Short mmCIF file of C-alpha atoms in Angstrom, two decimals:
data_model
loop_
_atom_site.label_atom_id
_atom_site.label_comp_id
_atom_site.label_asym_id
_atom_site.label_seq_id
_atom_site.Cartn_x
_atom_site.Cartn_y
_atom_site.Cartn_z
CA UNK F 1 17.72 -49.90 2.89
CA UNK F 2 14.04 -50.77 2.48
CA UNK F 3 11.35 -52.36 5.31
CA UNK F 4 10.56 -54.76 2.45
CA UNK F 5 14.22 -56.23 2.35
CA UNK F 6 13.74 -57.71 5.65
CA UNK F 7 10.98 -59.41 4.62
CA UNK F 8 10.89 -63.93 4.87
CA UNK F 9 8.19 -66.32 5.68
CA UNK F 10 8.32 -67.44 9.11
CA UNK F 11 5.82 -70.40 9.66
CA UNK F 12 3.97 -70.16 12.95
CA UNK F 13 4.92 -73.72 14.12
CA UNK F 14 8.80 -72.00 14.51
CA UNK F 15 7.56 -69.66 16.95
CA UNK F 16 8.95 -70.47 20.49
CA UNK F 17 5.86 -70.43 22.93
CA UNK F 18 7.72 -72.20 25.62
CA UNK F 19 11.96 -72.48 26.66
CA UNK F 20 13.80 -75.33 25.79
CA UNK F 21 14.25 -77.90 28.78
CA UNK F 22 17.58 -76.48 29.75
CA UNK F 23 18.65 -72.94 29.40
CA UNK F 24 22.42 -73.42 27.97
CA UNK F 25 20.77 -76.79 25.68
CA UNK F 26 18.85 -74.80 23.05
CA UNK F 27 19.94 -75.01 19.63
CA UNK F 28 22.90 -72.39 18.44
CA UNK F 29 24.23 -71.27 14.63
CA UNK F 30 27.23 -70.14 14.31
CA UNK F 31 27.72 -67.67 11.32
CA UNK F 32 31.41 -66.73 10.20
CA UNK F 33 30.83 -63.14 9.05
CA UNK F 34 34.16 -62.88 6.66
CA UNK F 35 32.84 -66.08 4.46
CA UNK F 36 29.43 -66.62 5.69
CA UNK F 37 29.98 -70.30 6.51
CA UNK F 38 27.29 -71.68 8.97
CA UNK F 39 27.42 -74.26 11.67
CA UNK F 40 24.87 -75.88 13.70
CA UNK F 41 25.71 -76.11 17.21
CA UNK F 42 24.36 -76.40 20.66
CA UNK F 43 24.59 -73.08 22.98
CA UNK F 44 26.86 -74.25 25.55
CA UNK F 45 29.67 -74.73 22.40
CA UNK F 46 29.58 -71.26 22.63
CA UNK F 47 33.03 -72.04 24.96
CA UNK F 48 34.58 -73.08 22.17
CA UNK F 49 34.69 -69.66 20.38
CA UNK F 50 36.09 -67.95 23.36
CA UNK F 51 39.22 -67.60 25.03
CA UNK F 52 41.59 -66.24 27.90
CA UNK F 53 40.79 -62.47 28.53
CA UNK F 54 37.98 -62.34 25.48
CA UNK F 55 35.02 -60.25 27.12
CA UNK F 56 31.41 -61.29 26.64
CA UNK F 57 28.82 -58.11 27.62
CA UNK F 58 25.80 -58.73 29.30
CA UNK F 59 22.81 -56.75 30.15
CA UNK F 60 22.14 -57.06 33.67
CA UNK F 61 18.56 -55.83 33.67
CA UNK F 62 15.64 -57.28 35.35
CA UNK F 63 12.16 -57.84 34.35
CA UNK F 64 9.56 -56.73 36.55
CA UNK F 65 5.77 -57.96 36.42
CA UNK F 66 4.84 -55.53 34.43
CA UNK F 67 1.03 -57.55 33.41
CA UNK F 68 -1.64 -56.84 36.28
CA UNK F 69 -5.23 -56.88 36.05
CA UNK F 70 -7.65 -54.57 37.18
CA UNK F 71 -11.73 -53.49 37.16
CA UNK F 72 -12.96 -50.43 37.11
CA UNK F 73 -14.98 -48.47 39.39
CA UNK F 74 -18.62 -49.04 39.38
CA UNK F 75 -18.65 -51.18 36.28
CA UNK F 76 -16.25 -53.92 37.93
CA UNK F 77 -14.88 -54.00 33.96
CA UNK F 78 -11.91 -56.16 33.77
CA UNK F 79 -9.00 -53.87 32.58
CA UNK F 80 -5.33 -55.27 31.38
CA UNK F 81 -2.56 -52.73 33.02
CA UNK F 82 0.84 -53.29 31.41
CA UNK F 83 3.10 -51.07 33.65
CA UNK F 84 5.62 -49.77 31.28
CA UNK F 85 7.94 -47.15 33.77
CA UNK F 86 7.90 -45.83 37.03
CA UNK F 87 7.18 -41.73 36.36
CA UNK F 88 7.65 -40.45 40.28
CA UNK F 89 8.66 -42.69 43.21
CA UNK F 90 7.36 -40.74 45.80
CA UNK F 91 3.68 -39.67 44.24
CA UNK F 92 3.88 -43.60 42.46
CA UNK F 93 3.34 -42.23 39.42
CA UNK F 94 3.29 -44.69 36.33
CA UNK F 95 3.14 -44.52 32.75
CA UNK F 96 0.90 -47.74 31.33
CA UNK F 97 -0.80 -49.28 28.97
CA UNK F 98 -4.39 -50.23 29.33
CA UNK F 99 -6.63 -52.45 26.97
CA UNK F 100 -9.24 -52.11 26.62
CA UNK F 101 -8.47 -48.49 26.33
CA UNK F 102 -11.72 -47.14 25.07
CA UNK F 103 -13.35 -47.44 28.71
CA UNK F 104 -10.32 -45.80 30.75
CA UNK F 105 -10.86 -42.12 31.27
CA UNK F 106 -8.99 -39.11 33.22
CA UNK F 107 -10.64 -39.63 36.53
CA UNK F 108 -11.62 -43.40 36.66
CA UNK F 109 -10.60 -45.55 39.62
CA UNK F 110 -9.35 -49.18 39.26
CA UNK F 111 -9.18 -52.20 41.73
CA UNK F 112 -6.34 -54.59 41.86
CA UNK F 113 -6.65 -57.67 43.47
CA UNK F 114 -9.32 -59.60 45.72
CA UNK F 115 -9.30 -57.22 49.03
CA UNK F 116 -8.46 -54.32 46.94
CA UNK F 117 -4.77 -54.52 47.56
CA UNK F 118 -4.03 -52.01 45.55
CA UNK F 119 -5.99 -48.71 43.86
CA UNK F 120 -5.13 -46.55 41.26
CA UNK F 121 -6.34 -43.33 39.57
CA UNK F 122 -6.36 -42.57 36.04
CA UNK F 123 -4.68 -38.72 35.65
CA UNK F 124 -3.74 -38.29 32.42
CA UNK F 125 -3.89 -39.80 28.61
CA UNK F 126 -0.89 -39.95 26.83
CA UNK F 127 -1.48 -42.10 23.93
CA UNK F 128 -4.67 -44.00 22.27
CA UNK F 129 -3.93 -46.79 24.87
CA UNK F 130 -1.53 -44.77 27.09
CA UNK F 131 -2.59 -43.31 30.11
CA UNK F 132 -0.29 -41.83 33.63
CA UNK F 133 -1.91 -43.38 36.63
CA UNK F 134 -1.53 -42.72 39.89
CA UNK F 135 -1.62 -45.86 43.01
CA UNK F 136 -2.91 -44.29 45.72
CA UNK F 137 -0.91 -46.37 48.37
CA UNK F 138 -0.32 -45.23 51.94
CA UNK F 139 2.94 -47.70 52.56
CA UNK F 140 6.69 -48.06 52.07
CA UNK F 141 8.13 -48.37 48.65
CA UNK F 142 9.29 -51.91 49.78
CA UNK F 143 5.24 -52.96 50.40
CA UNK F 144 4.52 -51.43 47.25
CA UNK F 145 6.40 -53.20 45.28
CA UNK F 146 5.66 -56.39 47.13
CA UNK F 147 2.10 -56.24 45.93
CA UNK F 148 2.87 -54.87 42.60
CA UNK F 149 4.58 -58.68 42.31
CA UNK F 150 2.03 -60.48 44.11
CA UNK F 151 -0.85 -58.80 41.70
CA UNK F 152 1.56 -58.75 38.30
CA UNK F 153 2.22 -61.17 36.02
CA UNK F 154 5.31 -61.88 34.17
CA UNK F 155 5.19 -59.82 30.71
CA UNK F 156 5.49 -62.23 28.24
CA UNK F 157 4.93 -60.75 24.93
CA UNK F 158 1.41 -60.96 23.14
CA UNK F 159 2.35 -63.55 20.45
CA UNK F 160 2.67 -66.20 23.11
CA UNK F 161 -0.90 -67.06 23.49
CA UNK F 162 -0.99 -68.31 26.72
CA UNK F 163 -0.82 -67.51 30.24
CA UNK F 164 2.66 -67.09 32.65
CA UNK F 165 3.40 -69.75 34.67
CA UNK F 166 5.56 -70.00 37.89
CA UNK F 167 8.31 -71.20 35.32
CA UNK F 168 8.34 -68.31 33.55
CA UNK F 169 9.00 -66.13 36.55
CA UNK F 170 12.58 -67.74 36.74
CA UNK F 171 13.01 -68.58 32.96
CA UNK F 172 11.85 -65.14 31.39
CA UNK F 173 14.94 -63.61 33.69
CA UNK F 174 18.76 -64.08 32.62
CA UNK F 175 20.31 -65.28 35.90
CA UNK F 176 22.26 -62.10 35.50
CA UNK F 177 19.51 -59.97 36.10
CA UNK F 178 20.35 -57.78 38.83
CA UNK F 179 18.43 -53.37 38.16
CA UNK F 180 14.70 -53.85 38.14
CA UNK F 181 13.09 -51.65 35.18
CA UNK F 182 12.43 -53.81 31.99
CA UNK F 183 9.14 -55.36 30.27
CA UNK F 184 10.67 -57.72 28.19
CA UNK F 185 13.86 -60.04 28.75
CA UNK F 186 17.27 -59.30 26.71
CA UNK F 187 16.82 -62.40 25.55
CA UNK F 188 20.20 -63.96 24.39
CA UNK F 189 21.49 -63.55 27.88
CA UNK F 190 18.26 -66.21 28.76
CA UNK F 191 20.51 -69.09 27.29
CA UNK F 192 23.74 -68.59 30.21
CA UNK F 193 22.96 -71.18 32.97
CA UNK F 194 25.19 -70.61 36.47
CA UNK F 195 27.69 -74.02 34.90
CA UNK F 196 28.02 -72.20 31.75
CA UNK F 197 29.23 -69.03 33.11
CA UNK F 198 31.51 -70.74 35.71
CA UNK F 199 33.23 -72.45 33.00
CA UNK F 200 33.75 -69.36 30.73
CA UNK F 201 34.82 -67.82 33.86
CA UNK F 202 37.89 -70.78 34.35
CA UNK F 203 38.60 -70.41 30.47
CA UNK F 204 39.48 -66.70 31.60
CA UNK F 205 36.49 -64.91 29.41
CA UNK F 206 35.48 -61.31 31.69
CA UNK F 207 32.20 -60.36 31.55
CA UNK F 208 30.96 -56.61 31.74
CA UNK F 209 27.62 -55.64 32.83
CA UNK F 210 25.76 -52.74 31.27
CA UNK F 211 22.13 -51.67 32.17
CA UNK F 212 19.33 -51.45 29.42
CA UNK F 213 15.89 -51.08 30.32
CA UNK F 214 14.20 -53.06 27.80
CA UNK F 215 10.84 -51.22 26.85
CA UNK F 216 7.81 -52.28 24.82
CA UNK F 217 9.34 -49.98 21.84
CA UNK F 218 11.13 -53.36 21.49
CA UNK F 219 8.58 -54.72 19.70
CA UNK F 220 7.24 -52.11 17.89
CA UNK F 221 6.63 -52.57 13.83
CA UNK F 222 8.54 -50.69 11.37
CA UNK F 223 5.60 -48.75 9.73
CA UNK F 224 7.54 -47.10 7.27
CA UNK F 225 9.20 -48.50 4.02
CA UNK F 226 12.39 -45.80 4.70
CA UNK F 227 13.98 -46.81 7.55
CA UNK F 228 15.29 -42.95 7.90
CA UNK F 229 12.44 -41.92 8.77
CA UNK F 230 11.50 -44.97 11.79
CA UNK F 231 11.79 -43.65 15.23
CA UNK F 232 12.54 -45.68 18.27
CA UNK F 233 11.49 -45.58 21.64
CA UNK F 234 13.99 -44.22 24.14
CA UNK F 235 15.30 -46.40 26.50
CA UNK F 236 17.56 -45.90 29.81
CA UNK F 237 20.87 -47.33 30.19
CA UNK F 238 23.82 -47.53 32.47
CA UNK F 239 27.47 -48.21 31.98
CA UNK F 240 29.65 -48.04 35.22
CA UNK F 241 33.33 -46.79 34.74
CA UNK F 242 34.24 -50.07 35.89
CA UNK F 243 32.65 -51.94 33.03
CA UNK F 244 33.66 -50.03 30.86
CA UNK F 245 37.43 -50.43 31.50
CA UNK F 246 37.34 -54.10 31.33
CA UNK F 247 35.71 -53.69 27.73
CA UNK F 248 38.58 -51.06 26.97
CA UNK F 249 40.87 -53.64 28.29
CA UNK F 250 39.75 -56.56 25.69
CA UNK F 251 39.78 -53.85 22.77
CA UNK F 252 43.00 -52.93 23.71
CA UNK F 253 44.14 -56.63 23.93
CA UNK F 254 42.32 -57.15 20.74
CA UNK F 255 40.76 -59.77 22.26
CA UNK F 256 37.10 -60.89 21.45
CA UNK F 257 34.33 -58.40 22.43
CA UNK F 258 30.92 -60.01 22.17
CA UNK F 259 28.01 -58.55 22.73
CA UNK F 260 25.96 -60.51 24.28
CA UNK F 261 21.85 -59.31 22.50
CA UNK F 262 20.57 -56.08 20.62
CA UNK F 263 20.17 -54.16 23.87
CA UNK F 264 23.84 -54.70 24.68
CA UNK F 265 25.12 -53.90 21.66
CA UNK F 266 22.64 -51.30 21.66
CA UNK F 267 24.24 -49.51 25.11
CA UNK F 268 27.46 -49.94 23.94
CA UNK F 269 27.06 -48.10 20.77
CA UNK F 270 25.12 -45.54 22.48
CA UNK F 271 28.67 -44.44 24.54
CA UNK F 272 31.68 -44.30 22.05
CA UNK F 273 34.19 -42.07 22.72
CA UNK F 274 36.51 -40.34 20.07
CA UNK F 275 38.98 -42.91 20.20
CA UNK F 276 36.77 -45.53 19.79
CA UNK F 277 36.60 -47.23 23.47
CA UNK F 278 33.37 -47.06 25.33
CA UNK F 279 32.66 -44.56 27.98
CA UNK F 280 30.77 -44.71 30.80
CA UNK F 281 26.98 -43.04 31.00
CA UNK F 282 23.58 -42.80 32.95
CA UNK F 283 21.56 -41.81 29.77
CA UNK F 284 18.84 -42.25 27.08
CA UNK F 285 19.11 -43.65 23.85
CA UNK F 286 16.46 -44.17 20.67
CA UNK F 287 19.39 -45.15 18.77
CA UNK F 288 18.25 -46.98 15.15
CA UNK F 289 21.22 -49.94 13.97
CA UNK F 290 20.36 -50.77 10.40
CA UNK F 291 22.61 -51.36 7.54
CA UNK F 292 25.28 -50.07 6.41
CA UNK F 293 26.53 -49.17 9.98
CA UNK F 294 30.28 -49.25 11.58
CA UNK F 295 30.22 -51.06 15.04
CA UNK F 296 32.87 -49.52 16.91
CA UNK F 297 33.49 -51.82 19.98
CA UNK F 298 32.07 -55.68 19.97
CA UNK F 299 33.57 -57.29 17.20
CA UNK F 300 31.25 -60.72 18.02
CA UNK F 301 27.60 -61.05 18.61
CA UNK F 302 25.04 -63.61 20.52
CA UNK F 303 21.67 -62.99 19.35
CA UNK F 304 18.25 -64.86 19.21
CA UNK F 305 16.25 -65.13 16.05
CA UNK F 306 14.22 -62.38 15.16
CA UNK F 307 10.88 -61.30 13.45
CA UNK F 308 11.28 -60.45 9.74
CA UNK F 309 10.70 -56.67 9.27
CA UNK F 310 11.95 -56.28 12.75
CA UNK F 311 14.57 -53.14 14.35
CA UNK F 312 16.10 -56.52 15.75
CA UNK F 313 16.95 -58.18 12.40
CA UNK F 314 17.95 -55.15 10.80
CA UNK F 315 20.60 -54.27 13.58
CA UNK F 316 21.81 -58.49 13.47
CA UNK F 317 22.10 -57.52 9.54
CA UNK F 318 23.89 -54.87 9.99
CA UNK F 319 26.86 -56.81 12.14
CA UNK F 320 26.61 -60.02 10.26
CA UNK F 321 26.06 -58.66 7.08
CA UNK F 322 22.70 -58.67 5.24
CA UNK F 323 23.49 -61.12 2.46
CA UNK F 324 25.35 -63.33 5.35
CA UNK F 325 22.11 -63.13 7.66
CA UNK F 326 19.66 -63.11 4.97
CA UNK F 327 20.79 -66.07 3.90
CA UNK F 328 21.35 -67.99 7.34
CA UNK F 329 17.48 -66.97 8.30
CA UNK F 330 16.40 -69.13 5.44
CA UNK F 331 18.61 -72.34 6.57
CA UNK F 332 17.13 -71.37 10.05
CA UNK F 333 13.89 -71.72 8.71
CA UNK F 334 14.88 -75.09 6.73
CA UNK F 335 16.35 -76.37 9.89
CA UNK F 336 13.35 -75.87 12.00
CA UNK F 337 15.45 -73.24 14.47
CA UNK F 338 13.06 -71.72 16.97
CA UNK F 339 12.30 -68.25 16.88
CA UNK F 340 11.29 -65.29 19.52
CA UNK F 341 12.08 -64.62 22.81
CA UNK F 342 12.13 -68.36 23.54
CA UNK F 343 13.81 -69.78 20.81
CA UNK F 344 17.51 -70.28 20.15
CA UNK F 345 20.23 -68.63 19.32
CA UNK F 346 23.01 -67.58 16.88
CA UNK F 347 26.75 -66.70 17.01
CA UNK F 348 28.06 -64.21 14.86
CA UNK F 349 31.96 -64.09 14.97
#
């Protein structure tokens, strides 16, 4: 398939620059993948599409503030440092991003907060705005990190043109989030509230937690009119053995398996065994979903609504069917659904 089938005219008012009032209250479509039928629901219906023993996976990872701001040596230039991973725990080594980049050179100290609280040296450039840096911090790990969240901002991404808030500490975090290491939220797991999950729990859905560090390859456009030939970034995940057998359980059962975002579905087809069950693994994956593709585990899907010419929309087309999800983009439009990290959400069954 073509970038330029993935192409539809999103109108900037549909763009979600704030949550809805209450996480489990946004807006959810429901899209029948055998017919393509389409209803208009609200998120906590979602219990009305599962049952006793149907499994729902969920990435447990947590967003860190990955947003600080700096000034350099001498100059006192204000510098944006988006932390993107931890390189080396013990010689707090990071890998960044810094804007503007054209002033940040090998060698160049910067100054984080009013009394200094934290300094780091530039030591290496890895891309036009990439650079390794190096905090040159006497302390424990735990007083590290307590400064990296009193200095960092929650990393909201760049199309919402305004600053974090207190609120978006707690709302740009599922309240599964449990292994620090990801810049952006897996964002269909923002619309569970505790209630919600409690009551899928006494319906008798499981839930399995996998790990995906969410990084800023997330966002990253399609530059290329093959898709073949896109790259992704890599990204870390984790899938305990434990997890995994409750999945295997609900395939076996041929119960409902729904995976709960892109990055979950992403995991799970990252560790498919043979037989078609899903293993466990502590590993990397720049794994590219776009249609056609076989999905060999969840046979369900919760998902926000993406950007066109996204990775995102392509992998949702790929489970729901391109026509199928095409098609219920446009009513999304019609229907005013909001888009983006904040927006609502869709059911694909």
């Amino acid at each position: 398939m073509k970038l330029s089938q993935f192409k539809f005219d999103l109108p900037e008012s549909l763009i979600a620059h704030t949550p809805s009032d209450t996480r489990d209250e946004s807006r959810l479509m429901v899209l029948h993948r055998d017919s393509g039928k389409i209803e208009h629901k609200i998120f906590k219906d979602v219990l009305d599409y599962f049952d006793d023993q149907d499994v729902m996976i969920l990435n447990n990872t947590k967003v860190f503030p990955a947003r600080m701001y700096g000034n350099k040596e001498k100059t006192g230039a204000t510098i944006e440092v988006f932390l993107l991973r931890e390189l080396n725990k013990e010689l707090r080594l990071w890998d960044v991003l810094v804007d503007p980049a054209r002033k940040i050179r090998v060698g160049n100290k910067l100054y984080f907060g009013d009394d200094d609280l934290l300094i780091a040296e530039v030591v290496d450039n890895t891309t036009s705005r990439g650079r390794t840096i190096r905090f040159l911090f006497d302390g424990t790990d735990e007083e590290f990190r307590r400064n990296v969240e009193i200095l960092g901002e929650t990393p909201l991404p760049k199309y919402i043109k305004r600053k974090a808030t207190a609120e978006d500490k707690e709302r740009y975090q599922t309240i599964f989030a449990k292994h620090e290491g990801a810049v952006a939220a897996p964002t269909a797991g923002l619309h569970f509230s505790r209630e919600l999950m409690k009551r899928l729990e006494l319906k008798g859905v499981e839930f399995a937690e996998v790990t995906l560090h969410v990084g800023l390859g997330t966002f990253r456009p399609v530059e290329v009119e093959d898709l073949t030939k896109h790259k992704m970034d890599s990204e870390q995940f984790i899938i305990e053995e434990k997890q995994a057998r409750i999945v295997n359980r609900g395939i076996e059962r041929k119960k409902r398996i729904c995976a709960v975002g892109t990055t979950s579905m992403r995991t799970i087809e990252s560790a498919v065994s043979a037989g078609k069950t899903l293993k466990s693994a502590n590993d990397w994956t720049s794994k590219f979903i776009f249609p056609p593709y076989e999905f060999s585990i969840a046979n369900s899907m919760i998902t926000n609504f993406h950007t066109p010419e996204s990775t995102l929309l392509m992998m949702v087309s790929a489970f729901g069917g391109y026509e199928h999800v095409m098609h219920a983009y446009e009513v999304a439009v019609k229907e005013k659904y909001r888009f983006y990290s904040y927006g609502d959400a869709m059911l694909i069954i």
